[in-house]
């Protein structure tokens, strides 16, 4: 089992920044692709960014490319999402996820979510 705990959400004005953190505990953190998903009211959950366990590869949704950066510190069992130039459409609950597969098509573990609200 892997337990994931997100932090860092909150309310920010458009154009501002937030940094989300996800601390993992339980089984070894390395070997897992880590990702951030988000779900806005009335919408399906979508993948925002993911990072390979070696931190050698990353993926970003088109909607966040150039604004968001995912990183991980395997020594601290923590993954981060730096969000800059935030827009009201970034408002959602953000979930941390862990999966043995790079594609994250079927996520093995989910965090409880953290709310991000961007005001216009």
Coordinates of C-alpha atoms in Angstrom, one line a residue:
X1 CA 0.0 0.0 0.0
X2 CA 1.0 3.6 -0.7
X3 CA -0.6 6.4 1.2
X4 CA -0.6 9.9 -0.5
X5 CA -1.2 13.2 1.3
X6 CA -1.6 16.4 -0.7
X7 CA -1.0 19.9 0.7
X8 CA -0.6 23.4 -0.6
X9 CA -4.0 24.1 -2.1
X10 CA -5.9 27.4 -1.5
X11 CA -7.3 30.5 -2.9
X12 CA -5.3 32.7 -5.3
X13 CA -5.9 35.5 -7.7
X14 CA -5.5 35.0 -11.5
X15 CA -1.9 35.3 -12.5
X16 CA -0.7 34.0 -9.1
X17 CA 1.2 30.9 -8.1
X18 CA 0.7 27.9 -5.9
X19 CA 2.9 24.9 -5.1
X20 CA 1.3 21.6 -4.3
X21 CA 3.1 18.9 -2.5
X22 CA 2.3 15.2 -2.2
X23 CA 4.0 13.1 0.5
X24 CA 4.0 9.4 0.0
X25 CA 4.3 6.8 2.7
X26 CA 4.0 3.0 2.9
X27 CA 5.7 1.0 0.2
X28 CA 8.8 2.3 -1.6
X29 CA 8.1 5.5 -3.5
X30 CA 10.7 4.8 -6.2
X31 CA 9.5 2.7 -9.1
X32 CA 6.1 4.6 -9.3
X33 CA 5.1 7.1 -11.9
X34 CA 3.6 10.0 -9.9
X35 CA 1.0 12.3 -11.3
X36 CA -1.4 15.1 -10.6
X37 CA -5.0 15.0 -11.8
X38 CA -7.7 17.5 -11.3
X39 CA -11.5 17.5 -11.3
X40 CA -13.6 20.6 -11.7
X41 CA -17.3 20.7 -10.8
X42 CA -19.4 18.9 -13.4
X43 CA -16.3 17.7 -15.3
X44 CA -14.4 14.4 -15.5
X45 CA -11.1 14.0 -13.7
X46 CA -8.2 14.8 -16.0
X47 CA -4.5 14.2 -16.0
X48 CA -2.5 17.4 -15.5
X49 CA 1.1 16.2 -15.3
X50 CA 3.0 13.0 -14.6
X51 CA 6.7 12.2 -13.9
X52 CA 8.6 9.0 -14.3
X53 CA 10.0 7.4 -11.2
X54 CA 13.5 8.3 -12.4
X55 CA 12.4 11.9 -13.0
X56 CA 13.8 11.5 -16.5
X57 CA 10.5 11.9 -18.3
X58 CA 7.6 14.2 -17.7
X59 CA 4.2 14.8 -19.4
X60 CA 1.9 17.8 -19.3
X61 CA -1.6 18.4 -20.5
X62 CA -1.7 21.1 -23.3
X63 CA -3.8 23.3 -21.0
X64 CA -0.9 23.7 -18.5
X65 CA 2.2 23.5 -20.6
X66 CA 4.6 26.3 -19.9
X67 CA 2.8 27.2 -16.7
X68 CA 3.0 24.1 -14.5
X69 CA 6.1 22.1 -13.5
X70 CA 6.1 18.7 -11.9
X71 CA 9.1 17.5 -9.9
X72 CA 9.9 14.8 -7.4
X73 CA 12.3 14.2 -4.6
X74 CA 12.6 10.4 -4.1
X75 CA 14.8 10.9 -1.0
X76 CA 11.8 12.7 0.6
X77 CA 9.1 10.6 -1.0
X78 CA 7.5 13.8 -2.2
X79 CA 6.2 15.0 -5.6
X80 CA 5.5 18.7 -6.3
X81 CA 3.4 20.7 -8.7
X82 CA 4.5 24.3 -9.2
X83 CA 1.6 26.2 -10.7
X84 CA 2.3 29.6 -12.2
X85 CA 0.2 32.1 -14.1
X86 CA -2.9 30.5 -12.7
X87 CA -6.2 31.0 -14.5
X88 CA -9.8 30.7 -13.2
X89 CA -10.2 27.6 -15.4
X90 CA -7.5 25.9 -13.2
X91 CA -10.0 25.9 -10.4
X92 CA -10.5 22.3 -9.3
X93 CA -9.7 19.6 -6.7
X94 CA -6.2 18.4 -7.4
X95 CA -5.4 14.8 -6.7
X96 CA -2.0 13.2 -6.4
X97 CA -1.7 9.7 -7.9
X98 CA 0.8 6.8 -8.1
X99 CA 1.0 4.1 -10.6
X100 CA 3.5 1.4 -11.6
X101 CA 2.6 2.1 -15.3
X102 CA 3.9 5.2 -17.1
X103 CA 0.5 5.8 -18.8
X104 CA -1.4 6.0 -15.5
X105 CA -4.4 4.7 -17.4
X106 CA -5.5 2.7 -14.2
X107 CA -4.1 4.5 -11.2
X108 CA -3.0 2.3 -8.3
X109 CA -3.2 4.9 -5.5
X110 CA -5.0 8.2 -5.0
X111 CA -4.6 11.0 -2.5
X112 CA -7.6 12.7 -0.9
X113 CA -7.4 15.8 -2.9
X114 CA -6.7 19.5 -2.3
X115 CA -8.9 22.4 -3.5
X116 CA -7.4 25.0 -5.7
X117 CA -9.5 28.1 -6.4
X118 CA -8.4 30.8 -8.8
X119 CA -10.4 34.1 -8.6
X120 CA -10.7 36.4 -11.6

